[in-house]
Amino acid sequence: HAFYYVILVLLVAATYAALRIKGTRVGRAFEAIRENEIAAAAMGIDVPRYKVIAFVLASAYAGLAGDVQALAERLRTKRSLVFCFCRAGMSTVIHYLACLRAGHAVALLDAALHPAAKLELIERYQPELLLSTGNRGETTMDDRGRGSHPEPHPALAVLLSTSGTTGSPKLVRLSAGNILHNAESIRAALAIAPDDCAMGSLPFHYSYGLSVLNSHLRAGASLALSRDGMLSSGFWEVCREAECTSMAGVPYSYQLLR
């Protein structure tokens, strides 16, 4: 039942995002081009540019959906608690979404935690599967005996640490409904549109960073990701190439930029 509701939430979010595109500048351009390319060009619409945007959007979402589905099939088993050790990059996004799609409860934790802190969390919560990203970006799975522990509460979808840096053993419980309502509230408050692109500047195991991901997925928008830090030229090259429209940060982030 929990898996059904997670899929239902994702389906509603994807449908809502597709419908919202119609009311945006990008959506109106798509409709004009579909009706008559020559007339659209005569109105000043850059037809080749919007065709590229359509191709990129479709490819990105199809590729993400395919990767998520492939990993979800590998994870398909009795509902369990999964620890996802997060790094900057697409692999963590795929791990997170695949766990939800497979019906598991997922705890998002910092991959850079001290080994002793990781061990304490594992011993305390007894996850049945550990997901992490290898040095070459590959998915590594540590199966710790799935099916040997009681199933998590049916409403539980995500666990987040109360501290994004110290690895506090206290975790906050979130349902799929919590995540959806939070994402929609942020999308509406910030008027995030499908043609927006946020720079992934905060870690996904941090509630703020996760909310950026969720709200942009909810809006059908984009997220640019870089493994480099904010002080690296590579980070800003990704930001420029993706033509990012926003970047989230905490006070310390802006102090670094001074």
PDB file of C-alpha atoms in Angstrom:
ATOM      1  CA  HIS A   1       0.000   0.000   0.000  1.00  0.00           C
ATOM      2  CA  ALA A   2       2.833   2.407   0.834  1.00  0.00           C
ATOM      3  CA  PHE A   3       4.414   1.727  -2.574  1.00  0.00           C
ATOM      4  CA  TYR A   4       1.099   2.470  -4.288  1.00  0.00           C
ATOM      5  CA  TYR A   5       0.805   5.858  -2.604  1.00  0.00           C
ATOM      6  CA  VAL A   6       4.417   6.806  -3.387  1.00  0.00           C
ATOM      7  CA  ILE A   7       3.857   6.015  -7.075  1.00  0.00           C
ATOM      8  CA  LEU A   8       0.551   7.907  -7.004  1.00  0.00           C
ATOM      9  CA  VAL A   9       2.287  10.979  -5.565  1.00  0.00           C
ATOM     10  CA  LEU A  10       5.030  10.821  -8.224  1.00  0.00           C
ATOM     11  CA  LEU A  11       2.445  10.381 -10.993  1.00  0.00           C
ATOM     12  CA  VAL A  12       0.397  13.343  -9.796  1.00  0.00           C
ATOM     13  CA  ALA A  13       3.550  15.480  -9.499  1.00  0.00           C
ATOM     14  CA  ALA A  14       4.709  14.563 -13.023  1.00  0.00           C
ATOM     15  CA  THR A  15       1.270  15.225 -14.499  1.00  0.00           C
ATOM     16  CA  TYR A  16       0.982  18.531 -12.667  1.00  0.00           C
ATOM     17  CA  ALA A  17       4.424  19.601 -13.893  1.00  0.00           C
ATOM     18  CA  ALA A  18       3.523  18.747 -17.498  1.00  0.00           C
ATOM     19  CA  LEU A  19       0.283  20.735 -17.265  1.00  0.00           C
ATOM     20  CA  ARG A  20       2.074  23.723 -15.740  1.00  0.00           C
ATOM     21  CA  ILE A  21       4.446  23.915 -18.689  1.00  0.00           C
ATOM     22  CA  LYS A  22       1.508  24.889 -20.922  1.00  0.00           C
ATOM     23  CA  GLY A  23       1.014  28.179 -19.083  1.00  0.00           C
ATOM     24  CA  THR A  24       4.657  29.264 -19.246  1.00  0.00           C
ATOM     25  CA  ARG A  25       6.614  31.049 -21.965  1.00  0.00           C
ATOM     26  CA  VAL A  26       8.217  27.748 -22.914  1.00  0.00           C
ATOM     27  CA  GLY A  27       4.854  25.974 -23.053  1.00  0.00           C
ATOM     28  CA  ARG A  28       3.287  28.670 -25.237  1.00  0.00           C
ATOM     29  CA  ALA A  29       6.257  28.488 -27.586  1.00  0.00           C
ATOM     30  CA  PHE A  30       5.891  24.696 -27.799  1.00  0.00           C
ATOM     31  CA  GLU A  31       2.216  25.038 -28.686  1.00  0.00           C
ATOM     32  CA  ALA A  32       2.886  27.682 -31.332  1.00  0.00           C
ATOM     33  CA  ILE A  33       5.593  25.550 -32.946  1.00  0.00           C
ATOM     34  CA  ARG A  34       3.345  22.491 -32.899  1.00  0.00           C
ATOM     35  CA  GLU A  35       0.570  24.393 -34.668  1.00  0.00           C
ATOM     36  CA  ASN A  36       2.720  26.056 -37.333  1.00  0.00           C
ATOM     37  CA  GLU A  37       6.491  26.413 -37.297  1.00  0.00           C
ATOM     38  CA  ILE A  38       6.534  29.126 -39.969  1.00  0.00           C
ATOM     39  CA  ALA A  39       3.969  31.255 -38.133  1.00  0.00           C
ATOM     40  CA  ALA A  40       5.820  30.721 -34.849  1.00  0.00           C
ATOM     41  CA  ALA A  41       9.073  31.911 -36.421  1.00  0.00           C
ATOM     42  CA  ALA A  42       7.277  34.923 -37.893  1.00  0.00           C
ATOM     43  CA  MET A  43       6.142  35.874 -34.364  1.00  0.00           C
ATOM     44  CA  GLY A  44       9.767  35.962 -33.227  1.00  0.00           C
ATOM     45  CA  ILE A  45       9.928  32.525 -31.589  1.00  0.00           C
ATOM     46  CA  ASP A  46      13.371  30.935 -31.888  1.00  0.00           C
ATOM     47  CA  VAL A  47      12.135  27.602 -33.281  1.00  0.00           C
ATOM     48  CA  PRO A  48      15.485  25.712 -33.275  1.00  0.00           C
ATOM     49  CA  ARG A  49      16.180  26.814 -29.695  1.00  0.00           C
ATOM     50  CA  TYR A  50      12.818  25.609 -28.398  1.00  0.00           C
ATOM     51  CA  LYS A  51      13.165  22.333 -30.267  1.00  0.00           C
ATOM     52  CA  VAL A  52      16.456  21.787 -28.465  1.00  0.00           C
ATOM     53  CA  ILE A  53      14.792  22.648 -25.127  1.00  0.00           C
ATOM     54  CA  ALA A  54      12.011  20.133 -25.825  1.00  0.00           C
ATOM     55  CA  PHE A  55      14.546  17.459 -26.722  1.00  0.00           C
ATOM     56  CA  VAL A  56      16.693  18.139 -23.646  1.00  0.00           C
ATOM     57  CA  LEU A  57      13.707  18.162 -21.258  1.00  0.00           C
ATOM     58  CA  ALA A  58      12.292  14.936 -22.677  1.00  0.00           C
ATOM     59  CA  SER A  59      15.693  13.221 -22.711  1.00  0.00           C
ATOM     60  CA  ALA A  60      16.580  14.324 -19.189  1.00  0.00           C
ATOM     61  CA  TYR A  61      13.324  13.155 -17.629  1.00  0.00           C
ATOM     62  CA  ALA A  62      13.256   9.930 -19.669  1.00  0.00           C
ATOM     63  CA  GLY A  63      16.858   9.183 -18.734  1.00  0.00           C
ATOM     64  CA  LEU A  64      16.270   9.904 -15.060  1.00  0.00           C
ATOM     65  CA  ALA A  65      13.085   7.812 -15.062  1.00  0.00           C
ATOM     66  CA  GLY A  66      14.918   4.924 -16.734  1.00  0.00           C
ATOM     67  CA  ASP A  67      17.807   4.989 -14.258  1.00  0.00           C
ATOM     68  CA  VAL A  68      15.413   5.227 -11.307  1.00  0.00           C
ATOM     69  CA  GLN A  69      13.276   2.356 -12.603  1.00  0.00           C
ATOM     70  CA  ALA A  70      16.313   0.131 -13.248  1.00  0.00           C
ATOM     71  CA  LEU A  71      17.638   0.602  -9.719  1.00  0.00           C
ATOM     72  CA  ALA A  72      14.130   0.297  -8.228  1.00  0.00           C
ATOM     73  CA  GLU A  73      13.804  -3.144  -9.852  1.00  0.00           C
ATOM     74  CA  ARG A  74      17.050  -4.215  -8.178  1.00  0.00           C
ATOM     75  CA  LEU A  75      15.718  -2.945  -4.859  1.00  0.00           C
ATOM     76  CA  ARG A  76      12.290  -4.532  -5.252  1.00  0.00           C
ATOM     77  CA  THR A  77      11.782  -6.716  -2.196  1.00  0.00           C
ATOM     78  CA  LYS A  78      10.116  -6.543   1.194  1.00  0.00           C
ATOM     79  CA  ARG A  79       9.732  -2.939   2.367  1.00  0.00           C
ATOM     80  CA  SER A  80      12.859  -2.074   4.335  1.00  0.00           C
ATOM     81  CA  LEU A  81      14.944   0.749   5.770  1.00  0.00           C
ATOM     82  CA  VAL A  82      17.706   1.834   3.378  1.00  0.00           C
ATOM     83  CA  PHE A  83      20.658   4.055   4.240  1.00  0.00           C
ATOM     84  CA  CYS A  84      21.647   6.287   1.317  1.00  0.00           C
ATOM     85  CA  PHE A  85      25.054   7.907   1.746  1.00  0.00           C
ATOM     86  CA  CYS A  86      24.861  11.112  -0.279  1.00  0.00           C
ATOM     87  CA  ARG A  87      27.430  12.763  -2.513  1.00  0.00           C
ATOM     88  CA  ALA A  88      27.064  15.659  -4.930  1.00  0.00           C
ATOM     89  CA  GLY A  89      25.928  14.259  -8.255  1.00  0.00           C
ATOM     90  CA  MET A  90      23.195  12.457 -10.135  1.00  0.00           C
ATOM     91  CA  SER A  91      23.805   9.072  -8.493  1.00  0.00           C
ATOM     92  CA  THR A  92      22.418  10.272  -5.157  1.00  0.00           C
ATOM     93  CA  VAL A  93      19.303  11.647  -6.874  1.00  0.00           C
ATOM     94  CA  ILE A  94      18.766   8.259  -8.544  1.00  0.00           C
ATOM     95  CA  HIS A  95      19.302   6.376  -5.270  1.00  0.00           C
ATOM     96  CA  TYR A  96      16.826   8.592  -3.427  1.00  0.00           C
ATOM     97  CA  LEU A  97      14.083   8.370  -6.059  1.00  0.00           C
ATOM     98  CA  ALA A  98      14.624   4.637  -6.645  1.00  0.00           C
ATOM     99  CA  CYS A  99      14.185   3.880  -2.948  1.00  0.00           C
ATOM    100  CA  LEU A 100      10.888   5.772  -2.918  1.00  0.00           C
ATOM    101  CA  ARG A 101       9.765   4.085  -6.119  1.00  0.00           C
ATOM    102  CA  ALA A 102      10.608   0.642  -4.717  1.00  0.00           C
ATOM    103  CA  GLY A 103       8.523   1.416  -1.633  1.00  0.00           C
ATOM    104  CA  HIS A 104      11.356   1.603   0.896  1.00  0.00           C
ATOM    105  CA  ALA A 105      11.984   4.093   3.663  1.00  0.00           C
ATOM    106  CA  VAL A 106      15.268   5.880   2.982  1.00  0.00           C
ATOM    107  CA  ALA A 107      17.603   7.683   5.383  1.00  0.00           C
ATOM    108  CA  LEU A 108      19.719  10.328   3.613  1.00  0.00           C
ATOM    109  CA  LEU A 109      23.132  10.630   5.261  1.00  0.00           C
ATOM    110  CA  ASP A 110      26.423  12.368   4.504  1.00  0.00           C
ATOM    111  CA  ALA A 111      28.860  10.058   2.720  1.00  0.00           C
ATOM    112  CA  ALA A 112      31.700  12.011   4.352  1.00  0.00           C
ATOM    113  CA  LEU A 113      30.653  11.066   7.884  1.00  0.00           C
ATOM    114  CA  HIS A 114      33.407   9.695  10.097  1.00  0.00           C
ATOM    115  CA  PRO A 115      33.408   5.867   9.944  1.00  0.00           C
ATOM    116  CA  ALA A 116      32.644   5.702  13.681  1.00  0.00           C
ATOM    117  CA  ALA A 117      29.575   7.923  13.220  1.00  0.00           C
ATOM    118  CA  LYS A 118      28.386   5.753  10.332  1.00  0.00           C
ATOM    119  CA  LEU A 119      28.819   2.612  12.398  1.00  0.00           C
ATOM    120  CA  GLU A 120      26.870   4.122  15.298  1.00  0.00           C
ATOM    121  CA  LEU A 121      23.951   4.990  13.024  1.00  0.00           C
ATOM    122  CA  ILE A 122      23.986   1.544  11.410  1.00  0.00           C
ATOM    123  CA  GLU A 123      24.025  -0.215  14.778  1.00  0.00           C
ATOM    124  CA  ARG A 124      21.261   1.990  16.148  1.00  0.00           C
ATOM    125  CA  TYR A 125      18.837   1.796  13.209  1.00  0.00           C
ATOM    126  CA  GLN A 126      19.781  -1.573  11.677  1.00  0.00           C
ATOM    127  CA  PRO A 127      19.166  -0.763   7.975  1.00  0.00           C
ATOM    128  CA  GLU A 128      18.822  -3.740   5.687  1.00  0.00           C
ATOM    129  CA  LEU A 129      20.572  -2.096   2.744  1.00  0.00           C
ATOM    130  CA  LEU A 130      23.328   0.506   2.339  1.00  0.00           C
ATOM    131  CA  LEU A 131      23.534   2.517  -0.893  1.00  0.00           C
ATOM    132  CA  SER A 132      26.544   4.632  -1.790  1.00  0.00           C
ATOM    133  CA  THR A 133      28.465   5.960  -4.782  1.00  0.00           C
ATOM    134  CA  GLY A 134      31.879   4.644  -5.772  1.00  0.00           C
ATOM    135  CA  ASN A 135      34.840   6.734  -6.881  1.00  0.00           C
ATOM    136  CA  ARG A 136      33.813   6.372 -10.534  1.00  0.00           C
ATOM    137  CA  GLY A 137      30.170   7.229  -9.888  1.00  0.00           C
ATOM    138  CA  GLU A 138      28.974   3.616  -9.781  1.00  0.00           C
ATOM    139  CA  THR A 139      26.302   2.411  -7.355  1.00  0.00           C
ATOM    140  CA  THR A 140      27.506   0.173  -4.537  1.00  0.00           C
ATOM    141  CA  MET A 141      25.020  -1.888  -2.534  1.00  0.00           C
ATOM    142  CA  ASP A 142      25.678  -3.556   0.807  1.00  0.00           C
ATOM    143  CA  ASP A 143      22.855  -6.023   1.506  1.00  0.00           C
ATOM    144  CA  ARG A 144      22.754  -6.593   5.242  1.00  0.00           C
ATOM    145  CA  GLY A 145      20.081  -9.285   5.266  1.00  0.00           C
ATOM    146  CA  ARG A 146      16.905  -7.841   3.832  1.00  0.00           C
ATOM    147  CA  GLY A 147      13.767  -9.388   5.279  1.00  0.00           C
ATOM    148  CA  SER A 148      15.310 -10.019   8.703  1.00  0.00           C
ATOM    149  CA  HIS A 149      13.879  -6.868  10.320  1.00  0.00           C
ATOM    150  CA  PRO A 150      10.318  -5.614  10.826  1.00  0.00           C
ATOM    151  CA  GLU A 151       8.955  -3.367   8.079  1.00  0.00           C
ATOM    152  CA  PRO A 152       9.129   0.402   8.702  1.00  0.00           C
ATOM    153  CA  HIS A 153       5.902   2.235   9.484  1.00  0.00           C
ATOM    154  CA  PRO A 154       3.701   2.383   6.334  1.00  0.00           C
ATOM    155  CA  ALA A 155       3.689   6.208   6.311  1.00  0.00           C
ATOM    156  CA  LEU A 156       7.472   6.565   6.625  1.00  0.00           C
ATOM    157  CA  ALA A 157       9.222   7.670   3.418  1.00  0.00           C
ATOM    158  CA  VAL A 158      12.368   9.636   4.396  1.00  0.00           C
ATOM    159  CA  LEU A 159      14.599  10.043   7.435  1.00  0.00           C
ATOM    160  CA  LEU A 160      16.816  13.126   7.748  1.00  0.00           C
ATOM    161  CA  SER A 161      19.428  13.795  10.382  1.00  0.00           C
ATOM    162  CA  THR A 162      18.780  16.742  12.696  1.00  0.00           C
ATOM    163  CA  SER A 163      22.374  17.746  11.957  1.00  0.00           C
ATOM    164  CA  GLY A 164      23.704  17.793   8.435  1.00  0.00           C
ATOM    165  CA  THR A 165      27.332  17.774   9.550  1.00  0.00           C
ATOM    166  CA  THR A 166      27.809  15.936  12.834  1.00  0.00           C
ATOM    167  CA  GLY A 167      25.914  12.757  12.039  1.00  0.00           C
ATOM    168  CA  SER A 168      23.570  13.103  14.998  1.00  0.00           C
ATOM    169  CA  PRO A 169      21.801   9.791  15.732  1.00  0.00           C
ATOM    170  CA  LYS A 170      18.498  11.685  15.944  1.00  0.00           C
ATOM    171  CA  LEU A 171      16.518  11.409  12.712  1.00  0.00           C
ATOM    172  CA  VAL A 172      13.382  13.274  11.633  1.00  0.00           C
ATOM    173  CA  ARG A 173      10.605  11.153  10.112  1.00  0.00           C
ATOM    174  CA  LEU A 174       8.885  12.372   6.931  1.00  0.00           C
ATOM    175  CA  SER A 175       5.995  10.853   5.008  1.00  0.00           C
ATOM    176  CA  ALA A 176       5.509  11.064   1.233  1.00  0.00           C
ATOM    177  CA  GLY A 177       2.696  13.529   1.938  1.00  0.00           C
ATOM    178  CA  ASN A 178       5.042  15.712   4.009  1.00  0.00           C
ATOM    179  CA  ILE A 179       7.534  15.844   1.153  1.00  0.00           C
ATOM    180  CA  LEU A 180       4.907  16.562  -1.496  1.00  0.00           C
ATOM    181  CA  HIS A 181       3.240  19.378   0.457  1.00  0.00           C
ATOM    182  CA  ASN A 182       6.608  20.949   1.289  1.00  0.00           C
ATOM    183  CA  ALA A 183       7.704  20.800  -2.356  1.00  0.00           C
ATOM    184  CA  GLU A 184       4.437  22.307  -3.587  1.00  0.00           C
ATOM    185  CA  SER A 185       4.506  25.102  -0.979  1.00  0.00           C
ATOM    186  CA  ILE A 186       8.032  26.085  -2.030  1.00  0.00           C
ATOM    187  CA  ARG A 187       7.184  25.845  -5.739  1.00  0.00           C
ATOM    188  CA  ALA A 188       4.173  28.112  -5.279  1.00  0.00           C
ATOM    189  CA  ALA A 189       5.944  30.614  -2.997  1.00  0.00           C
ATOM    190  CA  LEU A 190       8.939  31.001  -5.321  1.00  0.00           C
ATOM    191  CA  ALA A 191       6.904  30.656  -8.541  1.00  0.00           C
ATOM    192  CA  ILE A 192       9.280  27.976  -9.827  1.00  0.00           C
ATOM    193  CA  ALA A 193       8.522  27.317 -13.500  1.00  0.00           C
ATOM    194  CA  PRO A 194       9.579  24.513 -15.858  1.00  0.00           C
ATOM    195  CA  ASP A 195      12.114  26.782 -17.562  1.00  0.00           C
ATOM    196  CA  ASP A 196      13.907  27.478 -14.262  1.00  0.00           C
ATOM    197  CA  CYS A 197      17.192  25.785 -13.427  1.00  0.00           C
ATOM    198  CA  ALA A 198      18.670  25.761  -9.925  1.00  0.00           C
ATOM    199  CA  MET A 199      22.322  25.190  -9.170  1.00  0.00           C
ATOM    200  CA  GLY A 200      22.714  22.223  -6.814  1.00  0.00           C
ATOM    201  CA  SER A 201      24.779  24.037  -4.227  1.00  0.00           C
ATOM    202  CA  LEU A 202      23.601  22.267  -1.047  1.00  0.00           C
ATOM    203  CA  PRO A 203      23.872  18.578  -0.085  1.00  0.00           C
ATOM    204  CA  PHE A 204      20.798  16.382  -0.443  1.00  0.00           C
ATOM    205  CA  HIS A 205      21.109  14.939   3.067  1.00  0.00           C
ATOM    206  CA  TYR A 206      20.481  18.501   4.313  1.00  0.00           C
ATOM    207  CA  SER A 207      16.784  19.432   4.447  1.00  0.00           C
ATOM    208  CA  TYR A 208      17.319  22.685   2.511  1.00  0.00           C
ATOM    209  CA  GLY A 209      19.221  20.943  -0.271  1.00  0.00           C
ATOM    210  CA  LEU A 210      16.603  18.180  -0.500  1.00  0.00           C
ATOM    211  CA  SER A 211      13.801  20.753  -0.692  1.00  0.00           C
ATOM    212  CA  VAL A 212      15.493  22.389  -3.695  1.00  0.00           C
ATOM    213  CA  LEU A 213      15.538  19.041  -5.485  1.00  0.00           C
ATOM    214  CA  ASN A 214      11.946  18.146  -4.568  1.00  0.00           C
ATOM    215  CA  SER A 215      10.469  21.550  -5.427  1.00  0.00           C
ATOM    216  CA  HIS A 216      12.163  21.639  -8.837  1.00  0.00           C
ATOM    217  CA  LEU A 217      11.061  18.093  -9.647  1.00  0.00           C
ATOM    218  CA  ARG A 218       7.555  19.107  -8.609  1.00  0.00           C
ATOM    219  CA  ALA A 219       7.648  22.062 -11.021  1.00  0.00           C
ATOM    220  CA  GLY A 220       9.152  20.057 -13.871  1.00  0.00           C
ATOM    221  CA  ALA A 221      12.179  22.334 -13.678  1.00  0.00           C
ATOM    222  CA  SER A 222      15.894  21.510 -13.863  1.00  0.00           C
ATOM    223  CA  LEU A 223      18.760  21.135 -11.426  1.00  0.00           C
ATOM    224  CA  ALA A 224      22.430  21.526 -12.418  1.00  0.00           C
ATOM    225  CA  LEU A 225      24.864  19.356 -10.459  1.00  0.00           C
ATOM    226  CA  SER A 226      28.593  19.641  -9.906  1.00  0.00           C
ATOM    227  CA  ARG A 227      30.956  17.592  -7.777  1.00  0.00           C
ATOM    228  CA  ASP A 228      33.080  20.706  -7.249  1.00  0.00           C
ATOM    229  CA  GLY A 229      32.610  23.112  -4.364  1.00  0.00           C
ATOM    230  CA  MET A 230      31.469  26.712  -4.627  1.00  0.00           C
ATOM    231  CA  LEU A 231      35.062  27.999  -4.571  1.00  0.00           C
ATOM    232  CA  SER A 232      36.007  25.903  -7.594  1.00  0.00           C
ATOM    233  CA  SER A 233      35.937  27.273 -11.144  1.00  0.00           C
ATOM    234  CA  GLY A 234      34.317  23.998 -12.254  1.00  0.00           C
ATOM    235  CA  PHE A 235      31.259  24.760 -10.122  1.00  0.00           C
ATOM    236  CA  TRP A 236      30.716  28.113 -11.823  1.00  0.00           C
ATOM    237  CA  GLU A 237      31.372  26.677 -15.280  1.00  0.00           C
ATOM    238  CA  VAL A 238      28.484  24.238 -14.728  1.00  0.00           C
ATOM    239  CA  CYS A 239      26.345  27.110 -13.447  1.00  0.00           C
ATOM    240  CA  ARG A 240      27.050  29.219 -16.550  1.00  0.00           C
ATOM    241  CA  GLU A 241      26.651  26.368 -19.044  1.00  0.00           C
ATOM    242  CA  ALA A 242      23.298  25.356 -17.529  1.00  0.00           C
ATOM    243  CA  GLU A 243      22.160  29.010 -17.473  1.00  0.00           C
ATOM    244  CA  CYS A 244      21.010  28.605 -13.870  1.00  0.00           C
ATOM    245  CA  THR A 245      18.295  30.965 -12.683  1.00  0.00           C
ATOM    246  CA  SER A 246      18.761  30.437  -8.935  1.00  0.00           C
ATOM    247  CA  MET A 247      21.149  29.119  -6.327  1.00  0.00           C
ATOM    248  CA  ALA A 248      20.236  28.254  -2.748  1.00  0.00           C
ATOM    249  CA  GLY A 249      22.629  28.965   0.071  1.00  0.00           C
ATOM    250  CA  VAL A 250      23.056  29.384   3.797  1.00  0.00           C
ATOM    251  CA  PRO A 251      24.722  32.457   5.360  1.00  0.00           C
ATOM    252  CA  TYR A 252      28.128  30.768   5.291  1.00  0.00           C
ATOM    253  CA  SER A 253      27.730  30.161   1.541  1.00  0.00           C
ATOM    254  CA  TYR A 254      27.412  33.880   0.886  1.00  0.00           C
ATOM    255  CA  GLN A 255      30.288  34.689   3.220  1.00  0.00           C
ATOM    256  CA  LEU A 256      32.513  32.456   1.076  1.00  0.00           C
ATOM    257  CA  LEU A 257      31.523  34.419  -2.028  1.00  0.00           C
ATOM    258  CA  ARG A 258      32.567  37.804  -0.639  1.00  0.00           C
TER     259      ARG A 258
END
